[in-house]
Amino acid sequence: MRTLGLALLLTLSACSSAEYKKQAFAEQKTSKVMEYDYAVVWKGVKEALSEYKLEEASEEEGRAVTDWAYSTSSQKYIDVLVNGQPRRKHLQVRYKYKISIKRQIIGVLVDVQTEEEVENLSSEGAFKGWSDVDEENHDTTRTHEMLEIIERKILSGRHI
């Protein structure tokens, strides 16, 4: 019984004192010049964001911002002990896309950024709010995937 109590104490203390860790992946591209008309690119951005609630969308300013979206991170986690065995608890994250488009001499520059926050947990595992994720720990995989989705939407909407 004493061993079980010690293991439980170690597990709980690991949750409360551990700063999250990040699985290392290569940085991915988050902007690209797309060689299409501005209106075509804007339509592709709007279609790519159709599954998200938008906070802001201005074709004139070339800016779109989504509301928060929630998911379990594949990259951010804490290590805990369960029954004396190491376990990895993947954390919840919330993120919003910030997309800007800008006319270039040839094409339109599309820049996708994310604002990202990770959950804080108490020693009992209860939710204690959100913490900003600094730039070097952002998930560029998600951002790069949105850039690719925008390009696919543009290509699927083109009439040749």
JSON list of N, CA, C and O in Angstrom, two decimals, residues 88-122:
[
{"chain": "A", "resi": 88, "resn": "ARG", "atom": "N", "xyz": [3.22, 8.83, -21.48]},
{"chain": "A", "resi": 88, "resn": "ARG", "atom": "CA", "xyz": [3.20, 10.14, -22.13]},
{"chain": "A", "resi": 88, "resn": "ARG", "atom": "C", "xyz": [1.75, 10.60, -22.24]},
{"chain": "A", "resi": 88, "resn": "ARG", "atom": "O", "xyz": [0.91, 9.89, -22.77]},
{"chain": "A", "resi": 89, "resn": "LYS", "atom": "N", "xyz": [1.46, 11.78, -21.70]},
{"chain": "A", "resi": 89, "resn": "LYS", "atom": "CA", "xyz": [0.12, 12.37, -21.79]},
{"chain": "A", "resi": 89, "resn": "LYS", "atom": "C", "xyz": [0.17, 13.50, -22.80]},
{"chain": "A", "resi": 89, "resn": "LYS", "atom": "O", "xyz": [0.81, 14.52, -22.59]},
{"chain": "A", "resi": 90, "resn": "HIS", "atom": "N", "xyz": [-0.48, 13.29, -23.96]},
{"chain": "A", "resi": 90, "resn": "HIS", "atom": "CA", "xyz": [-0.54, 14.33, -24.98]},
{"chain": "A", "resi": 90, "resn": "HIS", "atom": "C", "xyz": [-1.55, 15.38, -24.53]},
{"chain": "A", "resi": 90, "resn": "HIS", "atom": "O", "xyz": [-2.62, 15.06, -24.04]},
{"chain": "A", "resi": 91, "resn": "LEU", "atom": "N", "xyz": [-1.18, 16.63, -24.71]},
{"chain": "A", "resi": 91, "resn": "LEU", "atom": "CA", "xyz": [-1.97, 17.74, -24.20]},
{"chain": "A", "resi": 91, "resn": "LEU", "atom": "C", "xyz": [-2.94, 18.29, -25.24]},
{"chain": "A", "resi": 91, "resn": "LEU", "atom": "O", "xyz": [-2.73, 18.15, -26.45]},
{"chain": "A", "resi": 92, "resn": "GLN", "atom": "N", "xyz": [-3.99, 18.92, -24.74]},
{"chain": "A", "resi": 92, "resn": "GLN", "atom": "CA", "xyz": [-4.93, 19.62, -25.61]},
{"chain": "A", "resi": 92, "resn": "GLN", "atom": "C", "xyz": [-4.31, 20.94, -26.03]},
{"chain": "A", "resi": 92, "resn": "GLN", "atom": "O", "xyz": [-3.60, 21.59, -25.26]},
{"chain": "A", "resi": 93, "resn": "VAL", "atom": "N", "xyz": [-4.56, 21.33, -27.26]},
{"chain": "A", "resi": 93, "resn": "VAL", "atom": "CA", "xyz": [-4.13, 22.63, -27.75]},
{"chain": "A", "resi": 93, "resn": "VAL", "atom": "C", "xyz": [-5.33, 23.31, -28.40]},
{"chain": "A", "resi": 93, "resn": "VAL", "atom": "O", "xyz": [-6.28, 22.66, -28.81]},
{"chain": "A", "resi": 94, "resn": "ARG", "atom": "N", "xyz": [-5.24, 24.63, -28.44]},
{"chain": "A", "resi": 94, "resn": "ARG", "atom": "CA", "xyz": [-6.19, 25.37, -29.24]},
{"chain": "A", "resi": 94, "resn": "ARG", "atom": "C", "xyz": [-5.38, 26.31, -30.12]},
{"chain": "A", "resi": 94, "resn": "ARG", "atom": "O", "xyz": [-4.29, 26.75, -29.74]},
{"chain": "A", "resi": 95, "resn": "TYR", "atom": "N", "xyz": [-5.91, 26.56, -31.30]},
{"chain": "A", "resi": 95, "resn": "TYR", "atom": "CA", "xyz": [-5.16, 27.34, -32.27]},
{"chain": "A", "resi": 95, "resn": "TYR", "atom": "C", "xyz": [-6.13, 28.12, -33.14]},
{"chain": "A", "resi": 95, "resn": "TYR", "atom": "O", "xyz": [-7.30, 27.78, -33.27]},
{"chain": "A", "resi": 96, "resn": "LYS", "atom": "N", "xyz": [-5.62, 29.20, -33.71]},
{"chain": "A", "resi": 96, "resn": "LYS", "atom": "CA", "xyz": [-6.38, 29.93, -34.71]},
{"chain": "A", "resi": 96, "resn": "LYS", "atom": "C", "xyz": [-5.43, 30.27, -35.85]},
{"chain": "A", "resi": 96, "resn": "LYS", "atom": "O", "xyz": [-4.24, 30.51, -35.64]},
{"chain": "A", "resi": 97, "resn": "TYR", "atom": "N", "xyz": [-5.98, 30.23, -37.06]},
{"chain": "A", "resi": 97, "resn": "TYR", "atom": "CA", "xyz": [-5.20, 30.58, -38.23]},
{"chain": "A", "resi": 97, "resn": "TYR", "atom": "C", "xyz": [-5.30, 32.08, -38.49]},
{"chain": "A", "resi": 97, "resn": "TYR", "atom": "O", "xyz": [-6.37, 32.67, -38.35]},
{"chain": "A", "resi": 98, "resn": "LYS", "atom": "N", "xyz": [-4.16, 32.65, -38.88]},
{"chain": "A", "resi": 98, "resn": "LYS", "atom": "CA", "xyz": [-4.10, 34.04, -39.32]},
{"chain": "A", "resi": 98, "resn": "LYS", "atom": "C", "xyz": [-3.47, 34.03, -40.70]},
{"chain": "A", "resi": 98, "resn": "LYS", "atom": "O", "xyz": [-2.28, 33.73, -40.85]},
{"chain": "A", "resi": 99, "resn": "ILE", "atom": "N", "xyz": [-4.29, 34.30, -41.70]},
{"chain": "A", "resi": 99, "resn": "ILE", "atom": "CA", "xyz": [-3.84, 34.20, -43.08]},
{"chain": "A", "resi": 99, "resn": "ILE", "atom": "C", "xyz": [-3.85, 35.59, -43.72]},
{"chain": "A", "resi": 99, "resn": "ILE", "atom": "O", "xyz": [-4.84, 36.32, -43.60]},
{"chain": "A", "resi": 100, "resn": "SER", "atom": "N", "xyz": [-2.76, 35.92, -44.37]},
{"chain": "A", "resi": 100, "resn": "SER", "atom": "CA", "xyz": [-2.71, 37.17, -45.11]},
{"chain": "A", "resi": 100, "resn": "SER", "atom": "C", "xyz": [-2.32, 36.87, -46.55]},
{"chain": "A", "resi": 100, "resn": "SER", "atom": "O", "xyz": [-1.55, 35.94, -46.81]},
{"chain": "A", "resi": 101, "resn": "ILE", "atom": "N", "xyz": [-2.91, 37.63, -47.45]},
{"chain": "A", "resi": 101, "resn": "ILE", "atom": "CA", "xyz": [-2.54, 37.50, -48.86]},
{"chain": "A", "resi": 101, "resn": "ILE", "atom": "C", "xyz": [-2.19, 38.90, -49.37]},
{"chain": "A", "resi": 101, "resn": "ILE", "atom": "O", "xyz": [-2.79, 39.90, -48.97]},
{"chain": "A", "resi": 102, "resn": "LYS", "atom": "N", "xyz": [-1.16, 38.93, -50.22]},
{"chain": "A", "resi": 102, "resn": "LYS", "atom": "CA", "xyz": [-0.66, 40.21, -50.70]},
{"chain": "A", "resi": 102, "resn": "LYS", "atom": "C", "xyz": [-0.25, 40.07, -52.16]},
{"chain": "A", "resi": 102, "resn": "LYS", "atom": "O", "xyz": [0.49, 39.14, -52.52]},
{"chain": "A", "resi": 103, "resn": "ARG", "atom": "N", "xyz": [-0.72, 41.00, -52.97]},
{"chain": "A", "resi": 103, "resn": "ARG", "atom": "CA", "xyz": [-0.36, 41.00, -54.38]},
{"chain": "A", "resi": 103, "resn": "ARG", "atom": "C", "xyz": [1.15, 41.17, -54.55]},
{"chain": "A", "resi": 103, "resn": "ARG", "atom": "O", "xyz": [1.77, 41.92, -53.83]},
{"chain": "A", "resi": 104, "resn": "GLN", "atom": "N", "xyz": [1.70, 40.44, -55.52]},
{"chain": "A", "resi": 104, "resn": "GLN", "atom": "CA", "xyz": [3.11, 40.54, -55.88]},
{"chain": "A", "resi": 104, "resn": "GLN", "atom": "C", "xyz": [3.18, 40.92, -57.36]},
{"chain": "A", "resi": 104, "resn": "GLN", "atom": "O", "xyz": [2.15, 40.94, -58.04]},
{"chain": "A", "resi": 105, "resn": "ILE", "atom": "N", "xyz": [4.36, 41.19, -57.87]},
{"chain": "A", "resi": 105, "resn": "ILE", "atom": "CA", "xyz": [4.50, 41.49, -59.30]},
{"chain": "A", "resi": 105, "resn": "ILE", "atom": "C", "xyz": [3.94, 40.33, -60.11]},
{"chain": "A", "resi": 105, "resn": "ILE", "atom": "O", "xyz": [3.20, 40.53, -61.07]},
{"chain": "A", "resi": 106, "resn": "ILE", "atom": "N", "xyz": [4.29, 39.12, -59.70]},
{"chain": "A", "resi": 106, "resn": "ILE", "atom": "CA", "xyz": [3.69, 37.92, -60.30]},
{"chain": "A", "resi": 106, "resn": "ILE", "atom": "C", "xyz": [3.07, 37.12, -59.17]},
{"chain": "A", "resi": 106, "resn": "ILE", "atom": "O", "xyz": [3.75, 36.71, -58.24]},
{"chain": "A", "resi": 107, "resn": "GLY", "atom": "N", "xyz": [1.78, 36.92, -59.22]},
{"chain": "A", "resi": 107, "resn": "GLY", "atom": "CA", "xyz": [1.10, 36.09, -58.24]},
{"chain": "A", "resi": 107, "resn": "GLY", "atom": "C", "xyz": [0.73, 36.82, -56.96]},
{"chain": "A", "resi": 107, "resn": "GLY", "atom": "O", "xyz": [0.75, 38.04, -56.86]},
{"chain": "A", "resi": 108, "resn": "VAL", "atom": "N", "xyz": [0.41, 36.00, -55.96]},
{"chain": "A", "resi": 108, "resn": "VAL", "atom": "CA", "xyz": [-0.07, 36.49, -54.67]},
{"chain": "A", "resi": 108, "resn": "VAL", "atom": "C", "xyz": [0.67, 35.73, -53.57]},
{"chain": "A", "resi": 108, "resn": "VAL", "atom": "O", "xyz": [0.70, 34.49, -53.58]},
{"chain": "A", "resi": 109, "resn": "LEU", "atom": "N", "xyz": [1.27, 36.47, -52.64]},
{"chain": "A", "resi": 109, "resn": "LEU", "atom": "CA", "xyz": [1.94, 35.86, -51.50]},
{"chain": "A", "resi": 109, "resn": "LEU", "atom": "C", "xyz": [0.90, 35.47, -50.47]},
{"chain": "A", "resi": 109, "resn": "LEU", "atom": "O", "xyz": [0.12, 36.31, -49.99]},
{"chain": "A", "resi": 110, "resn": "VAL", "atom": "N", "xyz": [0.86, 34.19, -50.12]},
{"chain": "A", "resi": 110, "resn": "VAL", "atom": "CA", "xyz": [-0.03, 33.68, -49.08]},
{"chain": "A", "resi": 110, "resn": "VAL", "atom": "C", "xyz": [0.83, 33.31, -47.88]},
{"chain": "A", "resi": 110, "resn": "VAL", "atom": "O", "xyz": [1.75, 32.51, -47.99]},
{"chain": "A", "resi": 111, "resn": "ASP", "atom": "N", "xyz": [0.51, 33.92, -46.74]},
{"chain": "A", "resi": 111, "resn": "ASP", "atom": "CA", "xyz": [1.25, 33.66, -45.50]},
{"chain": "A", "resi": 111, "resn": "ASP", "atom": "C", "xyz": [0.27, 33.13, -44.46]},
{"chain": "A", "resi": 111, "resn": "ASP", "atom": "O", "xyz": [-0.74, 33.77, -44.17]},
{"chain": "A", "resi": 112, "resn": "VAL", "atom": "N", "xyz": [0.56, 31.95, -43.93]},
{"chain": "A", "resi": 112, "resn": "VAL", "atom": "CA", "xyz": [-0.30, 31.32, -42.93]},
{"chain": "A", "resi": 112, "resn": "VAL", "atom": "C", "xyz": [0.47, 31.27, -41.61]},
{"chain": "A", "resi": 112, "resn": "VAL", "atom": "O", "xyz": [1.58, 30.75, -41.56]},
{"chain": "A", "resi": 113, "resn": "GLN", "atom": "N", "xyz": [-0.12, 31.83, -40.57]},
{"chain": "A", "resi": 113, "resn": "GLN", "atom": "CA", "xyz": [0.45, 31.78, -39.23]},
{"chain": "A", "resi": 113, "resn": "GLN", "atom": "C", "xyz": [-0.59, 31.21, -38.28]},
{"chain": "A", "resi": 113, "resn": "GLN", "atom": "O", "xyz": [-1.79, 31.26, -38.57]},
{"chain": "A", "resi": 114, "resn": "THR", "atom": "N", "xyz": [-0.13, 30.66, -37.18]},
{"chain": "A", "resi": 114, "resn": "THR", "atom": "CA", "xyz": [-1.08, 30.20, -36.17]},
{"chain": "A", "resi": 114, "resn": "THR", "atom": "C", "xyz": [-0.75, 30.85, -34.84]},
{"chain": "A", "resi": 114, "resn": "THR", "atom": "O", "xyz": [0.41, 31.09, -34.52]},
{"chain": "A", "resi": 115, "resn": "GLU", "atom": "N", "xyz": [-1.80, 31.14, -34.12]},
{"chain": "A", "resi": 115, "resn": "GLU", "atom": "CA", "xyz": [-1.67, 31.49, -32.71]},
{"chain": "A", "resi": 115, "resn": "GLU", "atom": "C", "xyz": [-2.04, 30.21, -31.98]},
{"chain": "A", "resi": 115, "resn": "GLU", "atom": "O", "xyz": [-3.07, 29.60, -32.28]},
{"chain": "A", "resi": 116, "resn": "GLU", "atom": "N", "xyz": [-1.20, 29.77, -31.06]},
{"chain": "A", "resi": 116, "resn": "GLU", "atom": "CA", "xyz": [-1.41, 28.46, -30.44]},
{"chain": "A", "resi": 116, "resn": "GLU", "atom": "C", "xyz": [-1.26, 28.57, -28.93]},
{"chain": "A", "resi": 116, "resn": "GLU", "atom": "O", "xyz": [-0.40, 29.30, -28.43]},
{"chain": "A", "resi": 117, "resn": "GLU", "atom": "N", "xyz": [-2.13, 27.84, -28.21]},
{"chain": "A", "resi": 117, "resn": "GLU", "atom": "CA", "xyz": [-2.06, 27.76, -26.76]},
{"chain": "A", "resi": 117, "resn": "GLU", "atom": "C", "xyz": [-2.16, 26.29, -26.36]},
{"chain": "A", "resi": 117, "resn": "GLU", "atom": "O", "xyz": [-2.81, 25.50, -27.04]},
{"chain": "A", "resi": 118, "resn": "VAL", "atom": "N", "xyz": [-1.51, 25.94, -25.25]},
{"chain": "A", "resi": 118, "resn": "VAL", "atom": "CA", "xyz": [-1.52, 24.57, -24.74]},
{"chain": "A", "resi": 118, "resn": "VAL", "atom": "C", "xyz": [-2.15, 24.57, -23.35]},
{"chain": "A", "resi": 118, "resn": "VAL", "atom": "O", "xyz": [-2.02, 25.54, -22.60]},
{"chain": "A", "resi": 119, "resn": "GLU", "atom": "N", "xyz": [-2.84, 23.48, -23.03]},
{"chain": "A", "resi": 119, "resn": "GLU", "atom": "CA", "xyz": [-3.53, 23.42, -21.74]},
{"chain": "A", "resi": 119, "resn": "GLU", "atom": "C", "xyz": [-2.55, 23.31, -20.58]},
{"chain": "A", "resi": 119, "resn": "GLU", "atom": "O", "xyz": [-1.47, 22.75, -20.72]},
{"chain": "A", "resi": 120, "resn": "ASN", "atom": "N", "xyz": [-2.96, 23.85, -19.44]},
{"chain": "A", "resi": 120, "resn": "ASN", "atom": "CA", "xyz": [-2.26, 23.67, -18.17]},
{"chain": "A", "resi": 120, "resn": "ASN", "atom": "C", "xyz": [-3.07, 22.68, -17.34]},
{"chain": "A", "resi": 120, "resn": "ASN", "atom": "O", "xyz": [-4.30, 22.78, -17.30]},
{"chain": "A", "resi": 121, "resn": "LEU", "atom": "N", "xyz": [-2.38, 21.78, -16.67]},
{"chain": "A", "resi": 121, "resn": "LEU", "atom": "CA", "xyz": [-3.07, 20.79, -15.83]},
{"chain": "A", "resi": 121, "resn": "LEU", "atom": "C", "xyz": [-2.62, 20.94, -14.38]},
{"chain": "A", "resi": 121, "resn": "LEU", "atom": "O", "xyz": [-1.46, 21.22, -14.10]},
{"chain": "A", "resi": 122, "resn": "SER", "atom": "N", "xyz": [-3.57, 20.70, -13.47]},
{"chain": "A", "resi": 122, "resn": "SER", "atom": "CA", "xyz": [-3.23, 20.68, -12.04]},
{"chain": "A", "resi": 122, "resn": "SER", "atom": "C", "xyz": [-2.57, 19.35, -11.71]},
{"chain": "A", "resi": 122, "resn": "SER", "atom": "O", "xyz": [-2.50, 18.44, -12.54]}
]
